[in-house]
XYZ file of C-alpha atoms in Angstrom:
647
model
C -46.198 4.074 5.367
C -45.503 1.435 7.897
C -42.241 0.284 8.711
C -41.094 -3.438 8.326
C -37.280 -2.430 10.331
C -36.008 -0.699 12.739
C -32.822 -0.475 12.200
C -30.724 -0.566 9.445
C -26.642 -1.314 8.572
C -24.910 -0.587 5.260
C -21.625 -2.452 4.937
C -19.783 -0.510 2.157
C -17.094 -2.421 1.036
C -15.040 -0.873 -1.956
C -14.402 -2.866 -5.062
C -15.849 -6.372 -3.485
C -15.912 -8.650 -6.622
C -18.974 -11.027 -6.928
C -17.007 -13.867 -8.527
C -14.321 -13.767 -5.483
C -16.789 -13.486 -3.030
C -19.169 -16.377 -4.515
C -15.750 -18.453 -4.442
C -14.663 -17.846 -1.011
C -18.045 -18.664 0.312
C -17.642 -21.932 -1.164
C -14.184 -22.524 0.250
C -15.642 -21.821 3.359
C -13.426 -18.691 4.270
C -16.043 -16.274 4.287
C -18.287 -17.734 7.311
C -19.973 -14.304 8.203
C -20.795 -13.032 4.911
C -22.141 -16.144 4.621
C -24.395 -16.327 7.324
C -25.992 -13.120 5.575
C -26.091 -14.888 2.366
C -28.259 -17.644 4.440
C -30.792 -15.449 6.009
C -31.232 -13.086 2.841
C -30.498 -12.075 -0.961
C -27.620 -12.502 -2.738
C -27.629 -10.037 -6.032
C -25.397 -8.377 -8.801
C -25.685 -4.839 -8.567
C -24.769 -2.497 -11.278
C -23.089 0.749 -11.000
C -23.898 4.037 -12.604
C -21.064 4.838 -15.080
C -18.492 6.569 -14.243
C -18.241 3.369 -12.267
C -15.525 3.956 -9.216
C -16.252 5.642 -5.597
C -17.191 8.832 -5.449
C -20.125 8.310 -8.380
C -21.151 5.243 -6.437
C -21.150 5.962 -3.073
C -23.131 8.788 -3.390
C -25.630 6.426 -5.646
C -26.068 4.287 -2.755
C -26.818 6.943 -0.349
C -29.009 8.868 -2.411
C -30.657 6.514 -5.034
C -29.901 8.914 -7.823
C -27.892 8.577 -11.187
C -24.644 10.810 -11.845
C -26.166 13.058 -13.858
C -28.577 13.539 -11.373
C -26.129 14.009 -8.120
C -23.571 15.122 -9.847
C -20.609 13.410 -8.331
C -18.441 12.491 -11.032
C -15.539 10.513 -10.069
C -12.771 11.503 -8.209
C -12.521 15.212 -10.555
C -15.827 17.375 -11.079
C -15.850 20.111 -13.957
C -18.625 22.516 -12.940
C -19.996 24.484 -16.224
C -18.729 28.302 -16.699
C -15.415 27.075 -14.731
C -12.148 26.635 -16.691
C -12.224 22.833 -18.298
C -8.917 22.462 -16.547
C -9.546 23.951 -12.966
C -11.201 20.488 -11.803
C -8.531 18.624 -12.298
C -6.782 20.882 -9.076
C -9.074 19.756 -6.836
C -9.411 16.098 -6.380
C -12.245 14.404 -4.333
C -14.318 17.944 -4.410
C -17.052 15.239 -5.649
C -17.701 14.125 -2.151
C -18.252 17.291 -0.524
C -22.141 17.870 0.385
C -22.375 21.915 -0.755
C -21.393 19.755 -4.206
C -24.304 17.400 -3.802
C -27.209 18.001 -5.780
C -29.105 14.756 -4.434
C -30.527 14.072 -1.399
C -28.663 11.415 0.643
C -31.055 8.602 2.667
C -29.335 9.729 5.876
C -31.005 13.399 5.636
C -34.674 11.630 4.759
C -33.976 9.611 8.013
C -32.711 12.877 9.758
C -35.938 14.572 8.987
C -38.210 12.114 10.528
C -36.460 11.748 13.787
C -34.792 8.750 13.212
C -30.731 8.526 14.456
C -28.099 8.246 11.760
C -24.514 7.721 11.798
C -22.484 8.057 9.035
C -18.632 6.710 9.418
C -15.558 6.798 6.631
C -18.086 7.269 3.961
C -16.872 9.203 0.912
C -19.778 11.819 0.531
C -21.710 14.189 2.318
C -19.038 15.781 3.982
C -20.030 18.155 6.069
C -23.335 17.474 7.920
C -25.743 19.301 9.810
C -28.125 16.738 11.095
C -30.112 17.646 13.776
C -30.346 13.815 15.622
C -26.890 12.124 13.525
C -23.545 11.735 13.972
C -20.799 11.682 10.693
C -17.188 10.884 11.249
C -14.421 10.812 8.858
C -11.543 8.507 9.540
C -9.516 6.447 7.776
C -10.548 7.949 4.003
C -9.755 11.598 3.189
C -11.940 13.982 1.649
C -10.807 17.756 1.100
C -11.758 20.755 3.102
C -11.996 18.451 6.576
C -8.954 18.805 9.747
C -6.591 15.447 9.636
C -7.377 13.275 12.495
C -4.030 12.351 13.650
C -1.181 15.221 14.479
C 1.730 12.994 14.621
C 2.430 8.989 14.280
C 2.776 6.442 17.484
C 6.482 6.326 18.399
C 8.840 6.028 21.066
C 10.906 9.499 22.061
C 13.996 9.626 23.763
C 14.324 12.674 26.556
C 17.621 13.603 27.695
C 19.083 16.199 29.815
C 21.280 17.266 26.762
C 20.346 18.783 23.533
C 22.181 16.679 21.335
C 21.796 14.150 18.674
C 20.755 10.374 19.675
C 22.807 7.584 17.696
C 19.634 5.762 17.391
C 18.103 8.516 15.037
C 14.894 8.896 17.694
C 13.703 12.321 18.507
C 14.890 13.579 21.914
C 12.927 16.303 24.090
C 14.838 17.816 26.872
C 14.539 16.983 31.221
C 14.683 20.195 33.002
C 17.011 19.269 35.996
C 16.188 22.164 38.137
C 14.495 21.105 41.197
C 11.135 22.439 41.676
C 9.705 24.149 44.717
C 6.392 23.002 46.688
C 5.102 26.613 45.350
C 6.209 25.633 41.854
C 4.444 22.074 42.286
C 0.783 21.323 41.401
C -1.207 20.383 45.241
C -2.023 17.143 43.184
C 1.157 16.114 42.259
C 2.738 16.778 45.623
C 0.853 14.358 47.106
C 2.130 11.923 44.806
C 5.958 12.739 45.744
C 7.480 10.453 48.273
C 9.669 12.232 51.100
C 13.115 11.607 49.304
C 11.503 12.894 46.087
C 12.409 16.519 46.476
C 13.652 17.286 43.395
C 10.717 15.663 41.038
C 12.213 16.432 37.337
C 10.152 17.724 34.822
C 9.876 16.625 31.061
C 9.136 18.618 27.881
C 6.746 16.268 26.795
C 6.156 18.028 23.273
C 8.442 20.781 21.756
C 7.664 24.001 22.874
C 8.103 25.767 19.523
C 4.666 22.995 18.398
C 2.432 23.614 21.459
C 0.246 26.299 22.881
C 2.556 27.550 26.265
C -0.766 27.769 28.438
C -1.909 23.911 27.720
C 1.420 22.498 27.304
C 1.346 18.953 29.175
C 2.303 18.412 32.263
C 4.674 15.341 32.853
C 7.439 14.708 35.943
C 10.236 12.074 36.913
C 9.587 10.538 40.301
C 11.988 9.235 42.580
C 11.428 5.938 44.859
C 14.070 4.928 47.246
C 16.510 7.018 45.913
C 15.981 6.056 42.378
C 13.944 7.983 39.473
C 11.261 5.139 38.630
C 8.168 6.218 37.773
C 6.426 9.097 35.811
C 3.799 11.448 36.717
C 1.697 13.266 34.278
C -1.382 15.076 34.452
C -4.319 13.919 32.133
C -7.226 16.109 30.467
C -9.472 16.018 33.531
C -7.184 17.648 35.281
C -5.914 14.976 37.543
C -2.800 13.214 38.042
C -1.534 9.374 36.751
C 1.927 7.532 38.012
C 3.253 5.430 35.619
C 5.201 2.699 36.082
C 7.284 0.892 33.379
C 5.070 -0.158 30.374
C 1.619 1.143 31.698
C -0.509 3.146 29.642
C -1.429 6.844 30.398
C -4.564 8.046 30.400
C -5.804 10.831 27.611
C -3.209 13.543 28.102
C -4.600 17.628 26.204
C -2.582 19.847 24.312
C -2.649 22.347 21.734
C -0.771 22.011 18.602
C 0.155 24.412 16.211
C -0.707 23.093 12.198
C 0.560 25.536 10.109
C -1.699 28.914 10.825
C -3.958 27.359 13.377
C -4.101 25.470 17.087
C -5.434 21.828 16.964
C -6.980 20.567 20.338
C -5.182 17.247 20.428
C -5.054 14.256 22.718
C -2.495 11.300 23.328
C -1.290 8.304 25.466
C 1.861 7.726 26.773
C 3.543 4.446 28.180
C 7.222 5.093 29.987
C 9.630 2.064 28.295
C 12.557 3.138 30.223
C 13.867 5.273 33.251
C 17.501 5.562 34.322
C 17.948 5.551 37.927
C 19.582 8.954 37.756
C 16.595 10.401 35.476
C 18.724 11.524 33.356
C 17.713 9.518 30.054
C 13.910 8.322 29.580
C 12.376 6.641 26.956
C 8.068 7.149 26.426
C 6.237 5.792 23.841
C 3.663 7.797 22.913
C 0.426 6.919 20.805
C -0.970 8.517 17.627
C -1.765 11.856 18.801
C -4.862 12.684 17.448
C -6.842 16.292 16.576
C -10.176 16.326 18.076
C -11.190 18.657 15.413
C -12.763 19.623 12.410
C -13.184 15.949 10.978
C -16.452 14.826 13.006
C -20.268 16.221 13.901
C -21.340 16.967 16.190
C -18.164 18.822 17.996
C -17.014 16.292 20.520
C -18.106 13.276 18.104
C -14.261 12.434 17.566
C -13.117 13.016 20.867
C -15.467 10.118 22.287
C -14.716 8.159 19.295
C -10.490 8.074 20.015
C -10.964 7.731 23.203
C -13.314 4.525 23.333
C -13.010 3.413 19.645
C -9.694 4.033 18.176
C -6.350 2.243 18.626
C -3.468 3.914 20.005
C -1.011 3.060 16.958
C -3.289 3.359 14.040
C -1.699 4.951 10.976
C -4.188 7.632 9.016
C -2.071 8.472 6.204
C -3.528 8.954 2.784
C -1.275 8.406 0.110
C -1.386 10.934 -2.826
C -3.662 8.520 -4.758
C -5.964 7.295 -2.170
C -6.258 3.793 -3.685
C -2.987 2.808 -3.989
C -0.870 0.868 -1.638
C 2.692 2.238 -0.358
C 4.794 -0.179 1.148
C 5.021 -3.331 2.184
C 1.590 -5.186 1.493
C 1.749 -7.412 4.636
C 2.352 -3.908 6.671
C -0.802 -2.695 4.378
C -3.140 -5.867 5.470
C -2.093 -5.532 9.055
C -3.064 -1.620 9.315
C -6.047 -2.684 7.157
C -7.481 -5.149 10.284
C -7.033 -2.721 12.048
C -9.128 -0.223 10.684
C -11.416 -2.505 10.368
C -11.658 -3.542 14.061
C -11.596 0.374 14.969
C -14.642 0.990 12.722
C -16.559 -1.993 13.873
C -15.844 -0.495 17.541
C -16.983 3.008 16.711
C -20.001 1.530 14.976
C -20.647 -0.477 18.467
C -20.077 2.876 20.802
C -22.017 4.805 18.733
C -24.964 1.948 19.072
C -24.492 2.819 22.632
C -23.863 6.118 22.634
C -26.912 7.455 20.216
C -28.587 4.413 19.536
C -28.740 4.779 15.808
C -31.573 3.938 13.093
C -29.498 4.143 10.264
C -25.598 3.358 9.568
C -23.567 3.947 6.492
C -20.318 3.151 6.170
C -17.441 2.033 3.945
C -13.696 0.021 4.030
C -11.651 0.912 1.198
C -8.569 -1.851 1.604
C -10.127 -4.091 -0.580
C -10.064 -1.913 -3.574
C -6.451 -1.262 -3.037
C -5.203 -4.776 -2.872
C -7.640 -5.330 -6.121
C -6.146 -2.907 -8.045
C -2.197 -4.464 -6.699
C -2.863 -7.987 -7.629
C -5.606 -8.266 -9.523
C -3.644 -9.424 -13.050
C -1.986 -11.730 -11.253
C -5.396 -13.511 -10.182
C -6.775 -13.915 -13.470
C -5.547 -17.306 -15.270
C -5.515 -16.231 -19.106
C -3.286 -13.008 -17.798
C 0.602 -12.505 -19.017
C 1.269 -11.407 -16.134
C 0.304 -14.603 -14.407
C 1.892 -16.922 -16.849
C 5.003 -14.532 -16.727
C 5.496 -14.871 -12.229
C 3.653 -17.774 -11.400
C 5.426 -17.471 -7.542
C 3.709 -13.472 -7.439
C 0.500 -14.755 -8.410
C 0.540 -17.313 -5.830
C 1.447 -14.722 -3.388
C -0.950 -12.535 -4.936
C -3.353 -15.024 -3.965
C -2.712 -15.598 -0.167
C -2.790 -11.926 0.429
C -6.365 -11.089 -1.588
C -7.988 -14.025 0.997
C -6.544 -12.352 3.657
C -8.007 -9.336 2.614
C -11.591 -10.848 1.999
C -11.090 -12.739 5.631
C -10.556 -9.055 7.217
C -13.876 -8.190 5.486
C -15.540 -11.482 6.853
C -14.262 -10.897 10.295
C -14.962 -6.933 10.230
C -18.918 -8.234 9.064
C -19.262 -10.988 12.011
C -17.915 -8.217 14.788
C -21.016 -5.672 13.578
C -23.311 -9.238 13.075
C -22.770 -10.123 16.787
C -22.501 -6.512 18.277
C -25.204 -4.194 16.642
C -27.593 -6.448 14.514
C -31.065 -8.043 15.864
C -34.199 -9.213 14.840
C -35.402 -5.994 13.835
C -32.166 -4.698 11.728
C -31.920 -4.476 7.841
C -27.942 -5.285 7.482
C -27.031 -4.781 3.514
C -23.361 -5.548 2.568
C -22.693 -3.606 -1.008
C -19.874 -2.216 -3.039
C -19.332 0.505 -5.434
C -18.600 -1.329 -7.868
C -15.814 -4.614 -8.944
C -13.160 -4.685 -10.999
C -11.469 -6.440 -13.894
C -8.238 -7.382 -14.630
C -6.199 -4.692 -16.618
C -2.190 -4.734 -17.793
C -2.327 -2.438 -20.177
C -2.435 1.278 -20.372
C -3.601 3.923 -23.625
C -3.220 7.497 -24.265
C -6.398 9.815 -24.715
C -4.798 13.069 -24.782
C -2.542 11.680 -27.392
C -4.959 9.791 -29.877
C -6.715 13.316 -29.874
C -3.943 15.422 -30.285
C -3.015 13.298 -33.518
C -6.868 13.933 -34.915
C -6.271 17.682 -34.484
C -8.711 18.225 -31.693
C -6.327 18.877 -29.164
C -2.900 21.276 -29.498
C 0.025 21.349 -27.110
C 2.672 23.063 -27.234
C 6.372 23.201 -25.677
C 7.250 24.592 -21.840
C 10.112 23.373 -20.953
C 9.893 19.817 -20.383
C 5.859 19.971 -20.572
C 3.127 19.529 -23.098
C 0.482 22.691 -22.146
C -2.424 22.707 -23.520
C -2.667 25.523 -25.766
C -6.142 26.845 -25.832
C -6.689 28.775 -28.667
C -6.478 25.595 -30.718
C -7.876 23.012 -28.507
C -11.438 22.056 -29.398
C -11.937 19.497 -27.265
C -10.670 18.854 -23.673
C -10.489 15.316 -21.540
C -11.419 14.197 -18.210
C -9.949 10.578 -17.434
C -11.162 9.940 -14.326
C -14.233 10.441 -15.024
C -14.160 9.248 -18.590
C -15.605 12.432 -20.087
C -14.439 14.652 -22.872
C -15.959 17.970 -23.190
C -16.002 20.230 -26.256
C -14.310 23.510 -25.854
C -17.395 25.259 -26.507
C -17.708 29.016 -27.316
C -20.891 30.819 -25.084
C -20.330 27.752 -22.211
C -16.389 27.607 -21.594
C -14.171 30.517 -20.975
C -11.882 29.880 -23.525
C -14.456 28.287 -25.895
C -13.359 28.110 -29.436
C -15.816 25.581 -31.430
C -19.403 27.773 -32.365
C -22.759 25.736 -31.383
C -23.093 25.067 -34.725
C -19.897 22.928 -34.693
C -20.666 20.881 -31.457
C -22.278 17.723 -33.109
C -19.938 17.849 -36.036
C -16.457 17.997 -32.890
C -18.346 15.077 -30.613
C -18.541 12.787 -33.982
C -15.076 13.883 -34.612
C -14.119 12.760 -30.956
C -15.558 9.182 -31.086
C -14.020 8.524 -34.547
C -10.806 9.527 -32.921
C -11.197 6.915 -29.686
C -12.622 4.341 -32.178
C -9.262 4.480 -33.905
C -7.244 3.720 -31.215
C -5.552 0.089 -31.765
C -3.016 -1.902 -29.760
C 0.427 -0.868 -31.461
C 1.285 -4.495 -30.961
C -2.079 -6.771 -32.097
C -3.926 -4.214 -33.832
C -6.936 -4.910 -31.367
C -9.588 -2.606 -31.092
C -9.224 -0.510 -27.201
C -12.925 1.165 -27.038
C -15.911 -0.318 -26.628
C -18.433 2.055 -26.630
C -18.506 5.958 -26.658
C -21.756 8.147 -26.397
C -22.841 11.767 -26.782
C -24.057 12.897 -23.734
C -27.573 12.750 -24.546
C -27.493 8.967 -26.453
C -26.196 8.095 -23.053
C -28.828 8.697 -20.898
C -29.543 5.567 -20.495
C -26.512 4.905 -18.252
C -27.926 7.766 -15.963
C -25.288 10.620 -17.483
C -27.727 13.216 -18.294
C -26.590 16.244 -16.479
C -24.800 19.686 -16.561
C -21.911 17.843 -15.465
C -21.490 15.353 -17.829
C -19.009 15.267 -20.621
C -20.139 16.113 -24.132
C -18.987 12.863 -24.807
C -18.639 9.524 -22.396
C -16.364 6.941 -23.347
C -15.746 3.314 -22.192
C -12.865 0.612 -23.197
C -12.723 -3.013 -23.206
C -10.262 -4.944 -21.140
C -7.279 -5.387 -20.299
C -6.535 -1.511 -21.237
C -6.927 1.621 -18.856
C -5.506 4.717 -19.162
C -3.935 5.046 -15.288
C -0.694 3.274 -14.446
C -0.143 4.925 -10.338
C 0.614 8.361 -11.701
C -1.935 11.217 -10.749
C -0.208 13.194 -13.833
C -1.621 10.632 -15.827
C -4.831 11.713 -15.075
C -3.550 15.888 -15.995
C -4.153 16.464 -19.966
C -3.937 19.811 -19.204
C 0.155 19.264 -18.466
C 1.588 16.787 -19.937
C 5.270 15.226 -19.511
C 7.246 14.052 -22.647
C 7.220 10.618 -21.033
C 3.287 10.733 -20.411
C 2.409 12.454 -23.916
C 4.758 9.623 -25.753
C 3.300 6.283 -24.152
C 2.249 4.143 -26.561
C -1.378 2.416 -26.949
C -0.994 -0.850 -25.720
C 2.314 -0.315 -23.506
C 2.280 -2.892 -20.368
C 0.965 -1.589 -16.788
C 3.213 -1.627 -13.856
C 1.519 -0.736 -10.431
C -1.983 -0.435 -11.030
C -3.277 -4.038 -12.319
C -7.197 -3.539 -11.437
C -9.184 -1.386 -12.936
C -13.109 -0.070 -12.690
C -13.683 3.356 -13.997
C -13.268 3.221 -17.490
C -16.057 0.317 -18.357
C -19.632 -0.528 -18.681
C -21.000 -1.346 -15.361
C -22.062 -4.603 -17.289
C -18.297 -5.726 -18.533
C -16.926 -9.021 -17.641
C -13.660 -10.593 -17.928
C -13.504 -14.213 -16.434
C -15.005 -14.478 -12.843
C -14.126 -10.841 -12.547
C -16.636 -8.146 -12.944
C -17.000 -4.413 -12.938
C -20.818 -5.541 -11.417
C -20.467 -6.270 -7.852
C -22.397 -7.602 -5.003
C -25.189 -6.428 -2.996
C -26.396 -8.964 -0.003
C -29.693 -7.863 1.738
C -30.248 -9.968 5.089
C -32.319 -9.462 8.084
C -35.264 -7.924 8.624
C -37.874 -7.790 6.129
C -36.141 -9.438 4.015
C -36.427 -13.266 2.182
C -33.783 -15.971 2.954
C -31.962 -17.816 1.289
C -32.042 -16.396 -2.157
C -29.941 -15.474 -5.289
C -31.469 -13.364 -7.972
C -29.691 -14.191 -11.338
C -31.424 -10.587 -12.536
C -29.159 -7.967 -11.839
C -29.951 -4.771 -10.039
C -29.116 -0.639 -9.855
C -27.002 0.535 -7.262
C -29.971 3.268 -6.855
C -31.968 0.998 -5.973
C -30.590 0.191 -2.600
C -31.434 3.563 -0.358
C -35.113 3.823 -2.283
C -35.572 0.064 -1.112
C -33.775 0.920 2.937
C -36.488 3.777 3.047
C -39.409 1.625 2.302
C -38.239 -0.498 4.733
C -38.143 1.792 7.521
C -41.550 3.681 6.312
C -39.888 6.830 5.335
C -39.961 8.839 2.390
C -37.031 7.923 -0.462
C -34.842 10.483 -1.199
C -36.248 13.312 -3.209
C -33.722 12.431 -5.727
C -33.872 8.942 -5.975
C -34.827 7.107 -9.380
C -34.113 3.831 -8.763
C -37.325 1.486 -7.206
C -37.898 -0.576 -4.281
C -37.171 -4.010 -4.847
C -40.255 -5.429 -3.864
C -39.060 -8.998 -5.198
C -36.597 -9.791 -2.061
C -38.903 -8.283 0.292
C -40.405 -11.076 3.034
C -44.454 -9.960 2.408
C-alpha cells in the first residue's frame, strides 16, 4: 500500500456546528478554517448515536460503531454488573482497558510511524512503543491531576498570623545562617554585608517532602533586603529581582496518600527593605506525574508548552461553564494557544506522523447560549439584549478556534501533511426538559419507593432500568442482571411495553409529541448499536426537549429527589440550552444540526470542494490510514472516501 502523506493532523473540535461555521466563513471571521476549506473538502459528517463525546471520539480514532467499541457516552453498563453501578463511574468510557476497538494511533504505532495523542477523550492509558499521549485540559478517571495548586501571589511574613488581605502567608526564618549552614552556590551569590541571608518557607512544611523541600533566601544589597535567591531543579542557583521570573523550581507534594513530583515558577512582587514582609507570585504548580507517556512527557511539555497561570479545573459536569463566561473565553484561548504549542514542541521534539487532538470550549459555550441563537426560540424573543450577547461571545469562541487552526497551519503543516478539522458531533437548540424515569414509573415498569427525601429504585419490582446519557433503557432481565426479575420469555413483550411508554410522553402544555424514534436493540442496528453494551432499547426525541438541565442527578434514576422525580414533561430549561445526545445524528432544527463538519485539506486531498452527501464519522481514521499506506484499524467499518481523494 503506498502512501499519498506523510503526515497527518486531526483538529478535534467538540460540538462545531456546520451551519455556524458555513456562516462565519462567509462573514469572513473564520480566515484559517477557511484557507482549509480552499485547499480541500468541506463535508457533513454524521455521528454514531449515542451522539456526544465519548461515543464519537473514539469513532474517529478507531473507525468503528458503538456497538462495536463500546464507548457509550459519558456512563457504560458492562453486562453481569449491577444496571445501576455505571452510573458511579462517569467517563469510564474513555479508558483504553474499556476499548474494544482498535484506535488509528496503535495501527500507526505498529508500523513505526510517530504518534501523539493530546487532550483527547479516549485511549487513556497508552503503551506505544514510538508515541507520545498527554492529557491536559479534559479529565478522564483513573489519571494524576496535572496542576497541584492554582497561580497566586503569597504573602511571607516573619509572624504567624492572619493577613487582612485574606492571602496565604508562609513564614521567614530570621535566624541568620552560618557559611556551614549555606549551600557553596549560594554563598557566592551573597554580597559582603549580606551575612545574615534569610530564608523562606516557600511551601508549607506539613504539604512537602522535608528532603526536597525548595530552597529559597532573602538577599541583602547595600544594606537593604532586595532580591531573592532560590535554587532551581538542576540544582543551581537564580537571583531574582523584582518582577523576574524563576526558573523551574522541584518539590514533592503530598496528595492525599501519595508524593507528587511537582514543579513551579516564582516571580518576587515585593521585598521590604527590612525582609521582613515579601510578596511572590507563584505559577500553577504542576504534577509531573501520572497524566502523560512516556514518563517525562509532561515535564517537557510544562516546561516549554504550558503557561504559567493556566487554570485545569474540571467542573463536576465537564461541559458546563462555571463562572463568568468572558473569564471562560479568556482561559479557553489560552488552552488553545498551550495546545497549539505542545503540538509544535512535540513536532520538534519526536517529529510525529500522526496527531489527534481535541478543544472542548466550544461545546460548552454551545450548550450556554445556544437557545438564545436560534430566531424562532422563546428564549430569544423573551431577552433579546442576552441573545445579542449570546452572540458576540459564540464568535469569539469560533475566532479562538480559527486562530488555534492558523497557529498549527503555519507551525506544523506542509506539503506533505493530511490536516482534517472534525467534531463529534453539533448541536440543536433545546429549552425544554422531560422525565424518563417518571413516564416509566407511571406505566408500571419502574417502582420507587420512599428514603427519606429520595426516590430508590426498588428492585424487586423494577422491570426495566434507564440510562440517560446514553439514551438506553435496559430490561431488568432474569439469567443477565443480578437482580433480574422479567423471564426471557417476557423480554420482547417489556421492550414493546417501554416504547409505548416514551411514545406517550406529551408536552403538559401543547400536547406535542417529545419522541421521535425508539428501537429495540437489534431494529437499531442500523445506527451502529449492535453490541453487548447497548440498551435493550435506544431512544431518541425531537427538539427542543432533553432530559438534562446542569444537574448530574438528573442523569441518576437509580436515586431520585422529590424535585427531580416531580418535573413535569415540557417544564422550561435553565442552564443547559444545547443539546446533542438524545437525537438522530440526522436531526435538524434551523441552521443548527446534530451533523457536524468534517474539512479534509492538504495532502492527497481535492480542493476546493463541498460534498452535499453526507458522511460517517467512521469513516475518517479508515480514510487517514489509506492515506498514509497503513492498515485501517482492525475494527473499523466505515470506508475510505475515495471521492475527495486527489487521484
Amino acid at each position: 500500500m503506498s502512501a499519498k502523506t506523510k503526515n497527518v493532523l486531526v483538529i478535534g473540535v467538540d460540538q462545531a456546528i456546520l451551519g455556524l461555521i458555513k456562516q462565519y466563513i462567509d462573514e469572513g471571521i473564520l480566515p484559517n478554517i477557511k484557507s482549509m476549506v480552499d485547499n480541500g473538502v468541506l463535508l457533513e459528517g454524521l455521528s454514531t448515536p449515542p451522539c456526544d463525546t465519548p461515543t464519537n471520539w473514539a469513532t474517529i480514532a478507531t473507525g468503528a460503531p458503538t456497538g462495536v467499541h463500546g464507548a457509550t457516552s459519558f456512563y457504560m453498563h458492562i453486562p453481569g454488573e449491577p444496571l445501576e453501578k455505571g452510573l458511579n463511574y462517569r467517563s469510564r468510557t474513555q479508558l483504553k482497558k474499556y476499548a474494544k476497538a482498535e484506535y488509528m494511533w496503535e495501527v500507526a504505532d505498529r508500523h513505526e510511524l510517530n504518534p501523539f495523542v493530546i487532550n483527547y477523550p479516549a485511549g487513556w492509558p497508552t503503551k506505544m512503543e514510538n508515541g507520545a499521549m498527554s492529557l491536559y485540559k479534559w479529565s478522564i478517571p483513573e489519571s494524576l491531576p496535572r496542576n497541584y495548586k492554582r497561580a497566586k501571589i503569597r504573602t511571607y511574613t516573619v509572624k504567624k498570623e492572619q493577613l487582612k488581605d485574606n492571602q496565604s502567608w508562609l513564614l521567614i526564618n530570621t535566624s541568620p545562617k552560618t557559611d556551614s549552614e549555606l549551600d557553596q552556590k549560594l554563598r557566592k551569590l551573597v554580597s559582603n554585608d549580606s551575612v545574615d541571608p534569610l530564608e523562606i518557607l516557600l511551601i508549607d512544611p506539613v504539604l512537602a517532602l522535608e528532603s526536597a523541600m525548595p530552597k529559597a533566601y532573602i538577599l541583602k544589597e547595600n544594606g537593604k533586603y532586595n532580591t531573592i535567591a532560590v535554587k532551581l531543579d538542576n540544582n543551581e542557583w537564580e537571583t531574582l529581582a523584582l518582577n523576574q521570573w524563576s526558573g523551574w523550581i522541584s518539590v514533592i507534594l503530598k496528595s492525599k496518600d501519595i508524593f507528587l513530583p511537582c514543579i513551579f515558577r516564582i516571580m518576587p512582587q515585593s521585598i521590604n527593605e527590612d525582609g521582613k514582609t515579601v510578596k511572590i507570585k507563584f505559577s500553577t504548580i504542576y504534577n509531573t506525574k501520572g497524566w502523560a507517556y512516556p514518563e517525562g512527557i509532561g515535564e517537557l511539555l510544562i516546561k516549554n508548552a504550558f503557561a504559567e497561570e493556566l487554570t485545569l479545573e474540571t467542573p463536576e459536569v465537564e461541559y458546563l461553564i462555571e463562572g463568568d463566561v468572558e473569564d471562560f473565553l479568556i482561559e479557553a484561548k489560552k488552552e488553545s494557544d498551550a495546545l497549539a504549542h505542545a503540538i509544535t514542541y512535540m513536532k520538534d521534539k519526536i517529529d510525529w506522523h500522526v496527531c489527534f487532538f481535541h478543544i472542548h470550549y466550544l461545546d460548552s459555550v454551545n450548550h450556554y447560549f445556544l437557545s438564545y441563537l436560534y430566531e424562532d426560540s422563546p428564549l430569544r424573543k423573551e431577552d433579546p439584549e442576552l441573545a445579542a450577547v449570546a452572540e458576540k461571545n459564540v464568535r469569539v469562541a469560533y475566532q479562538i478556534v480559527d486562530d488555534m487552526v492558523g497557529q498549527l497551519l503555519r507551525s506544523c503543516v506542509d506539503d506533505d501533511t493530511t490536516v482534517v478539522f472534525t467534531a463529534d458531533h453539533g448541536a440543536i437548540p433545546v429549552w425544554k426538559n422531560i422525565n424518563i424515569p417518571k413516564a416509566l414509573s407511571d406505566a408500571g415498569l419502574m417502582h420507587y419507593k420512599l428514603e427519606g427525601n429520595q426516590y430508590i429504585v426498588d428492585w424487586n419490582k423494577t422491570k426495566v432500568f434507564p440510562y440517560l446519557e446514553p439514551p438506553y433503557i435496559w430490561v431488568n432481565m432474569q439469567g443477565r442482571d443480578p437482580k433480574g426479575i422479567v423471564p426471557q420469555s417476557e423480554y420482547d413483550d417489556v421492550c414493546q411495553q417501554v416504547i409505548q411508554a416514551l411514545e406517550g410522553m406529551k408536552d403538559h402544555e401543547t400536547g406535542e409529541r417529545i419522541l421521535r424514534a425508539a428501537f429495540t436493540r437489534d431494529e437499531a442496528a442500523f445506527l451502529g448499536q449492535k453490541g453487548d453494551r447497548v440498551g435493550d432499547v435506544i431512544f431518541f426525541l425531537n427538539p427542543p426537549y432533553q432530559v438534562f438541565d446542569g444537574s448530574p442527578n438528573q442523569l441518576n434514576a437509580y436515586k431520585q429527589s422529590k424535585a427531580l422525580f416531580n418535573i413535569l414533561n415540557g417544564a422550561p430549561s435553565n442552564i443547559c440550552l444545547g443539546a446533542h445526545a438524545y437525537y438522530l445524528p440526522t436531526t435538524k432544527l434551523g441552521k443548527f444540526s446534530v451533523s457536524c463538519p468534517v474539512i479534509f485539506s492538504g495532502a492527497g486531498i481535492k480542493k476546493g470542494v463541498e460534498s452535499d452527501i453526507p458522511i460517517n464519522l467512521t469513516d475518517i481514521s479508515p480514510t487517514l490510514c489509506h492515506l498514509l499506506g497503513i492498515p485501517k484499524p482492525k475494527d473499523a467499518r466505515g470506508r475510505v472516501l475515495q471521492e475527495i481523494l486527489n487521484n
